[in-house]
CSV table of C-alpha atoms in Angstrom, one decimal:
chain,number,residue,atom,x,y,z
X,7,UNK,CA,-69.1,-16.0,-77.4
X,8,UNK,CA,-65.7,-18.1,-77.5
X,9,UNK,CA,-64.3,-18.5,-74.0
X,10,UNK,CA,-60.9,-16.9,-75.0
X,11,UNK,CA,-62.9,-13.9,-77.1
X,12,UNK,CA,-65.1,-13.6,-73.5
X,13,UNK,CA,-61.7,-13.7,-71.4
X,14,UNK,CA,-59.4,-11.2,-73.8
X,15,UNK,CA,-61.9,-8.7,-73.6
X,16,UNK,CA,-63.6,-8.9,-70.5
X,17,UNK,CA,-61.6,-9.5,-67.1
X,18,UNK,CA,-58.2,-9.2,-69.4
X,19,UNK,CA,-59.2,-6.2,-70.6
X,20,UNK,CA,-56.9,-6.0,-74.0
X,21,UNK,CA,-57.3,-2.5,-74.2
X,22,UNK,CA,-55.5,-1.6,-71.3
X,23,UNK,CA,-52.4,-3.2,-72.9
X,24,UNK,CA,-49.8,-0.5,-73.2
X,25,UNK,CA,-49.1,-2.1,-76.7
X,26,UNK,CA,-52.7,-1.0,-77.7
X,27,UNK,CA,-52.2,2.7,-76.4
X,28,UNK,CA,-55.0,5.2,-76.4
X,29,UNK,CA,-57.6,2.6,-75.6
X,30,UNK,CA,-57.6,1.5,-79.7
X,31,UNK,CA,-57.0,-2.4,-80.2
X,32,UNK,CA,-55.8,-2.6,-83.5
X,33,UNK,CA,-52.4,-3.2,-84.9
X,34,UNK,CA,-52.1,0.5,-86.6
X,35,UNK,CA,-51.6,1.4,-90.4
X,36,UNK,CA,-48.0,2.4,-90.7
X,37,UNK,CA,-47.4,4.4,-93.7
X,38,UNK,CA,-47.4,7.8,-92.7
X,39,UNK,CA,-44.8,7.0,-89.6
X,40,UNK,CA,-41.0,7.2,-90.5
X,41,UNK,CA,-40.5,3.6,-88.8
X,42,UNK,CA,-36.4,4.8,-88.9
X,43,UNK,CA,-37.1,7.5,-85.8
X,44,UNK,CA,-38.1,6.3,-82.1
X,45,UNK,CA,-41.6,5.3,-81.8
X,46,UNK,CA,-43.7,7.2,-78.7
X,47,UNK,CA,-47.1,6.3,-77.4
X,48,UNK,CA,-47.5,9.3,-79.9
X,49,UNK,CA,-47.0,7.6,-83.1
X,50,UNK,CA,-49.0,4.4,-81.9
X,51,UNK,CA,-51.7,6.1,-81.1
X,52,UNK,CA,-51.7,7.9,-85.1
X,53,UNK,CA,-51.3,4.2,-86.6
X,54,UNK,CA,-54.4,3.2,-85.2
X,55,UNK,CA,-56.3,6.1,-85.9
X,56,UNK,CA,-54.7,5.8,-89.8
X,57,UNK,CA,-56.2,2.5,-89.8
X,58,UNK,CA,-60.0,3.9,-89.2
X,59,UNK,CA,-59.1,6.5,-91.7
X,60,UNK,CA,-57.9,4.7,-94.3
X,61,UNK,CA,-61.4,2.3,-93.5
X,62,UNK,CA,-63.3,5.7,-93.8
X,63,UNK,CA,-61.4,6.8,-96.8
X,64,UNK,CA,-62.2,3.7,-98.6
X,65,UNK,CA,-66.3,3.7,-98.1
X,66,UNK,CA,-66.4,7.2,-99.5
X,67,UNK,CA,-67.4,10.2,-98.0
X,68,UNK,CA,-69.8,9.7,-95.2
X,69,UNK,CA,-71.3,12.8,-94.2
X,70,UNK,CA,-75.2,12.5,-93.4
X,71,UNK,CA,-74.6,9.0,-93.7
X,72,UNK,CA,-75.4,7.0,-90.9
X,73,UNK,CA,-72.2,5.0,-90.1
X,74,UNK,CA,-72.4,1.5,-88.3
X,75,UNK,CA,-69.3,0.0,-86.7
X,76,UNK,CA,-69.4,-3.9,-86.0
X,77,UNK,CA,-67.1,-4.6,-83.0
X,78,UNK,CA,-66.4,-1.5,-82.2
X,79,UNK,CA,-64.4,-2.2,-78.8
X,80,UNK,CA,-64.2,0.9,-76.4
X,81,UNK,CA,-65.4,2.9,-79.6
X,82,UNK,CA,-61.9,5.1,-80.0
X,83,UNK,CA,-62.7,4.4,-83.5
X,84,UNK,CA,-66.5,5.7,-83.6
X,85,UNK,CA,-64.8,9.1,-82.2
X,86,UNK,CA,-62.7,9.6,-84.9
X,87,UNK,CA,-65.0,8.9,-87.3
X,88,UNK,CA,-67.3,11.7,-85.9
X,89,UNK,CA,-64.6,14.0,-85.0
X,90,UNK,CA,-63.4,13.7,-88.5
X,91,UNK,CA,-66.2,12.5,-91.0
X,92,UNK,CA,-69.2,14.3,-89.7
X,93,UNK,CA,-71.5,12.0,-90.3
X,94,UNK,CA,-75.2,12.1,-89.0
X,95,UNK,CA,-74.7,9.4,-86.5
X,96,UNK,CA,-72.7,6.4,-85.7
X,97,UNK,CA,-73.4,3.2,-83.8
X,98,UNK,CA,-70.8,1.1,-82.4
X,99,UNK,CA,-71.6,-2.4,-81.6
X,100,UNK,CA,-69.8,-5.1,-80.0
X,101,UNK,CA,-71.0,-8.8,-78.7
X,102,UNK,CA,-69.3,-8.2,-75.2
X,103,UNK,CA,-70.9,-6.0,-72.0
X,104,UNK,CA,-67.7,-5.0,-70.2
X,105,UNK,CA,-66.3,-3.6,-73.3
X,106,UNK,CA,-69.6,-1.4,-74.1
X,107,UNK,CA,-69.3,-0.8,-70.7
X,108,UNK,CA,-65.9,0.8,-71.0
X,109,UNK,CA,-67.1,2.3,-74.7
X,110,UNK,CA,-70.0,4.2,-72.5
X,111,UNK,CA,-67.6,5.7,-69.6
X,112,UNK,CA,-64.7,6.2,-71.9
X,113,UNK,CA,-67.2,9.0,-74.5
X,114,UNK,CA,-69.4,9.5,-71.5
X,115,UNK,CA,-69.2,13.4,-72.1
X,116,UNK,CA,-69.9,12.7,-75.6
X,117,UNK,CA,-72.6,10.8,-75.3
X,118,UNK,CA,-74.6,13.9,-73.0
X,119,UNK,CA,-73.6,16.3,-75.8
X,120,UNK,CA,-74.7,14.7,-78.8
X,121,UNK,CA,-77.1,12.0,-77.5
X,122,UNK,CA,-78.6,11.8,-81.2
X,123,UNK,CA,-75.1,11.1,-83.2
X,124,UNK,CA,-73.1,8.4,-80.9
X,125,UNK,CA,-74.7,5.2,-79.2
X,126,UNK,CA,-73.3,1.8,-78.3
X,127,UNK,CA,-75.8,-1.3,-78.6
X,128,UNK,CA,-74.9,-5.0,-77.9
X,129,UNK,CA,-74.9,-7.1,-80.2
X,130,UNK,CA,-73.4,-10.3,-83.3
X,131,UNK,CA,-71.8,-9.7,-86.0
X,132,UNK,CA,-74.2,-12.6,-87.3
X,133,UNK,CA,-77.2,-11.0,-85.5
X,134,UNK,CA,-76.9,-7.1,-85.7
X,135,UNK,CA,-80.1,-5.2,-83.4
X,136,UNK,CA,-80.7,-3.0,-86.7
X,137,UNK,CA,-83.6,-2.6,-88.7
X,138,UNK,CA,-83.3,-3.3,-92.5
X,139,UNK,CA,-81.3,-0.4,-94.5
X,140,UNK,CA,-80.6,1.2,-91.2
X,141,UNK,CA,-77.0,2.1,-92.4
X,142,UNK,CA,-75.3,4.2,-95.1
X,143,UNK,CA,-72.3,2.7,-94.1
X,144,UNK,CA,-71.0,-0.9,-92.2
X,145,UNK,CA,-67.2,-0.8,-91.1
X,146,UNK,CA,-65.3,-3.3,-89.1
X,147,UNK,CA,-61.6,-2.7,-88.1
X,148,UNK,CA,-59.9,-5.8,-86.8
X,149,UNK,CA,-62.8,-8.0,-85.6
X,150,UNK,CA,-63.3,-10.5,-88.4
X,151,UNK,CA,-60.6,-12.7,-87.2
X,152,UNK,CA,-63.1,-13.6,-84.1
X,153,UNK,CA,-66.3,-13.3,-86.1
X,154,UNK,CA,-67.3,-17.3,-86.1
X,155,UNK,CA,-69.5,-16.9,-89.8
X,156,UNK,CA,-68.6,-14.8,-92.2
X,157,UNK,CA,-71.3,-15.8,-94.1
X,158,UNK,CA,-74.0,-14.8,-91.4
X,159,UNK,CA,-71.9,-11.5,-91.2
X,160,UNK,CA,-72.1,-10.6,-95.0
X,161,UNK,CA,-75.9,-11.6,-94.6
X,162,UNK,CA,-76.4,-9.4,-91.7
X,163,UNK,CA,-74.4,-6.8,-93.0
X,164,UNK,CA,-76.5,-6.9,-96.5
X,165,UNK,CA,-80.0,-6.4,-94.7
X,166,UNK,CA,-78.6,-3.2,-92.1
X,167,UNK,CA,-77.4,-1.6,-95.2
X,168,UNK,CA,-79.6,0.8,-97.5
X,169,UNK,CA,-79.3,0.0,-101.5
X,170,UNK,CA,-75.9,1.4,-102.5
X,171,UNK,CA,-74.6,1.1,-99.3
X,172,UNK,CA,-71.2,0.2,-98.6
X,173,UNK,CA,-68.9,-1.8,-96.4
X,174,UNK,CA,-65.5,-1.7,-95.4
X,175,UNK,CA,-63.8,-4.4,-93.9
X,176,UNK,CA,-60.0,-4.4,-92.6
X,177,UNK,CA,-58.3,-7.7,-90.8
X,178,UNK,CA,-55.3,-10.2,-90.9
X,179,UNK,CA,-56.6,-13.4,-92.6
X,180,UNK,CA,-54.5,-16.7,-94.2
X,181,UNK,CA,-53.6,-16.3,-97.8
X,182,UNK,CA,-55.0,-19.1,-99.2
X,183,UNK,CA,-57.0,-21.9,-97.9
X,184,UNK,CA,-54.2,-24.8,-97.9
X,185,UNK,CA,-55.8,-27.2,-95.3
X,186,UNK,CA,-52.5,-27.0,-93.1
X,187,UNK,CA,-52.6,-22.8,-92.7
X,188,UNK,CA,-55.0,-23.3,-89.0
X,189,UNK,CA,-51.9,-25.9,-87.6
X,190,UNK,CA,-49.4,-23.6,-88.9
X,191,UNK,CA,-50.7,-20.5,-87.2
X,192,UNK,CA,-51.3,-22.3,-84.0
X,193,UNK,CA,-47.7,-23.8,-83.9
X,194,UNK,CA,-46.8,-19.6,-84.7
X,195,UNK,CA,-49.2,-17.8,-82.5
X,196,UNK,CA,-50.8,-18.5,-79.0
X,197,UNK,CA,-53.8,-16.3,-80.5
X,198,UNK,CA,-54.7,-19.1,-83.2
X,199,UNK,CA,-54.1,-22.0,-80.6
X,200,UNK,CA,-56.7,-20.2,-78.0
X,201,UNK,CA,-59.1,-20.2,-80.6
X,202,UNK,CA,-59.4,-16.3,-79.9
X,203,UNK,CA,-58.8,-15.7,-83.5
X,204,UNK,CA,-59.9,-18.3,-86.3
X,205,UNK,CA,-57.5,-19.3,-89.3
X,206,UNK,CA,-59.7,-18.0,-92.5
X,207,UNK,CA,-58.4,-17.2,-96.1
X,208,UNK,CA,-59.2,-13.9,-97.3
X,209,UNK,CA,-61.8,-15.5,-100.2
X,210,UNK,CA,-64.1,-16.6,-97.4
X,211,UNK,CA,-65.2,-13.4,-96.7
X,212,UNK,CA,-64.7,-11.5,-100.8
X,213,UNK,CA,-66.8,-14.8,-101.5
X,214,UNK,CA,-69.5,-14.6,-98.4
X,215,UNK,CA,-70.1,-10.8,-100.2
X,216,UNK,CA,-70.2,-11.8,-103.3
X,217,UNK,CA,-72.4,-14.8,-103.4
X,218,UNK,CA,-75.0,-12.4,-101.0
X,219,UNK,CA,-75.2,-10.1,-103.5
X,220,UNK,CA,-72.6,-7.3,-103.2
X,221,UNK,CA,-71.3,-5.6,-105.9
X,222,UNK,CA,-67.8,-3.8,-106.6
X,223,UNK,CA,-66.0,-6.4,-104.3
X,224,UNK,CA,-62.3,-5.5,-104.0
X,225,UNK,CA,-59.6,-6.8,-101.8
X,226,UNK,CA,-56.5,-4.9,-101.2
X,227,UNK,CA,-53.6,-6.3,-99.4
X,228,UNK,CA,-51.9,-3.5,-96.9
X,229,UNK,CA,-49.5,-6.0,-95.2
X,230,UNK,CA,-46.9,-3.5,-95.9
X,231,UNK,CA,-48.0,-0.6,-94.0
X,232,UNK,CA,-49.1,-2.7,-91.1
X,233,UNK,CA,-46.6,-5.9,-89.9
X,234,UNK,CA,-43.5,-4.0,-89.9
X,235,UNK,CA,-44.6,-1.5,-88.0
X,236,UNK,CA,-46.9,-3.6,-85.7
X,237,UNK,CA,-43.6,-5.8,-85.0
X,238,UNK,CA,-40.9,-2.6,-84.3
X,239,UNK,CA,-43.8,-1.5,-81.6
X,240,UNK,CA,-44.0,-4.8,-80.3
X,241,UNK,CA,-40.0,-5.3,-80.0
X,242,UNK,CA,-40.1,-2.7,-77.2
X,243,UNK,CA,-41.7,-5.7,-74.8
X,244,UNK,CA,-40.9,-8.5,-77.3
X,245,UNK,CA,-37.8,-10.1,-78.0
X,246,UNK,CA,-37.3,-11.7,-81.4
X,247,UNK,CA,-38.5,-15.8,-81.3
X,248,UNK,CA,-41.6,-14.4,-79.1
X,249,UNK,CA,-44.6,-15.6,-80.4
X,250,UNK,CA,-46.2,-12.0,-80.5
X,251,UNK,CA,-43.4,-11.4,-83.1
X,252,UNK,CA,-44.0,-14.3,-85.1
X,253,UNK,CA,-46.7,-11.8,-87.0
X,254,UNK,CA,-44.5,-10.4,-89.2
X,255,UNK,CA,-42.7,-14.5,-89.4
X,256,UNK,CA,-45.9,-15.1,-90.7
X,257,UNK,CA,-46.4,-12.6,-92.6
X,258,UNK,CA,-43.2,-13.3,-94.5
X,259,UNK,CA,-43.4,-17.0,-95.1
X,260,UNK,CA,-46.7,-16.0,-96.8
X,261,UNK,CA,-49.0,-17.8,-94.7
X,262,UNK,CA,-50.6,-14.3,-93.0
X,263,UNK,CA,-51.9,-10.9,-94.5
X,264,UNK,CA,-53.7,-8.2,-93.6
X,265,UNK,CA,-56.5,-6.8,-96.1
X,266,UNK,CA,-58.6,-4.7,-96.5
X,267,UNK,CA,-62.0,-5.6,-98.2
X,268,UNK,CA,-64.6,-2.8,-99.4
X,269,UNK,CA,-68.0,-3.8,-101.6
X,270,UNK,CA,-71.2,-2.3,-102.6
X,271,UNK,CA,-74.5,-3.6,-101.4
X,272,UNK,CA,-76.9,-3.4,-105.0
X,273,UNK,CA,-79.5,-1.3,-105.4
């Protein structure tokens, strides 16, 4: 585990941010949010659960499928997805203790009543604790950007998944692979400079799933319905010139996106 990955979510404790309200760490998916009103902790805490729906909406309908999230955080997002999906299970897993440690206390209830459809494991994204074609279903919502082989992932996530499974994969990634994008994002964003998140294009990861084997590979930019949003939320602490505003900077200059990438494992 990277030192600033370890620190950020362990002793730091990102979630408890109030920019990440509701215990979600994610940036949020905008669209349905009238960015013209006043934003409440109300509407922050809708974009981030848009962003595990619009994940969900994009694997296909997964009830009785057994749903596998890969850095799942304090596991806001494997609530929804059974609140809302109903699918036979779901495991959230996630490289760091104190934050499967907060996952356990924060569904704690949950986990008593339906001991059989919610569990939290530790684990890699490059070395999931799953036996071969465990899962119906492999989502990740804003991890990648820490995951240190994307290769190893689409391996990994190739062997957990059943024939005709699918994955679902949503992050901010560079837009090419220009040698000078890693320097540019450090000079923009103390995240890139830590080395808490790592300076990848987009292709890595479409190309990772497609030379392992996965079929129906698509890649869908949705910059739109997350930066601006992301960077009016963030001006309530942030001033303009503040290097958690240089997102949308980024974004702009077309050296940043965020995409969302969906594939089919074959049959």
């Amino acid at each position: 585990m990277h030192p600033a990955v370890r620190e950020t979510y362990g002793p730091a404790d990102l979630s408890g941010a109030p920019i990440f309200a509701g215990g979600f760490v994610n940036f949020g998916y905008w669209d349905a949010i009238d960015l013209g009103l006043p934003l409440s902790e109300t509407e922050r805490i809708r974009s981030q659960e848009d962003l595990y729906r619009h994940v969900l909406d994009a694997t296909g309908p997964p009830r009785a499928a057994h749903v596998l999230e890969v850095g799942c955080g304090l596991g806001m997002g494997c609530e929804v997805t059974l609140r809302e999906y109903a699918p036979a299970a779901v495991t959230g897993l996630d490289i760091h203790p104190d934050q499967l440690r907060r996952a356990r206390n924060a569904h704690a209830d949950l986990l008593r009543r339906e001991p059989g459809r919610l569990r939290f494991v530790q684990g890699a994204a490059e070395t999931m604790p799953a036996g071969d074609g465990e899962f119906d279903t492999v989502i990740s919502v804003e991890a990648a950007q820490h995951f240190p082989d994307l290769r190893a992932f689409a391996a990994e996530t190739r062997r957990v998944l059943r024939p005709g499974g699918r994955v679902a994969v949503t992050s901010f990634f560079t837009v090419d692979d220009l040698p000078g994008r890693p320097g540019e994002l450090a000079e923009l964003l103390e995240t890139y400079a830590s080395g808490l998140d790592i300076a990848r294009p987009v292709s890595a990861l479409a190309d990772a799933l497609l030379e392992d084997g996965f079929t129906h590979v698509r890649v869908e930019s949705i910059g739109a319905h997350v930066w601006p949003g992301w960077d009016l939320w963030l001006s309530r602490w942030w001033a303009p010139g503040t290097w958690p505003r240089n997102f949308l900077r980024a974004y702009e200059h077309g050296i940043l996106d965020y995409y969302l990438l969906t594939a089919e494992r074959a049959g």
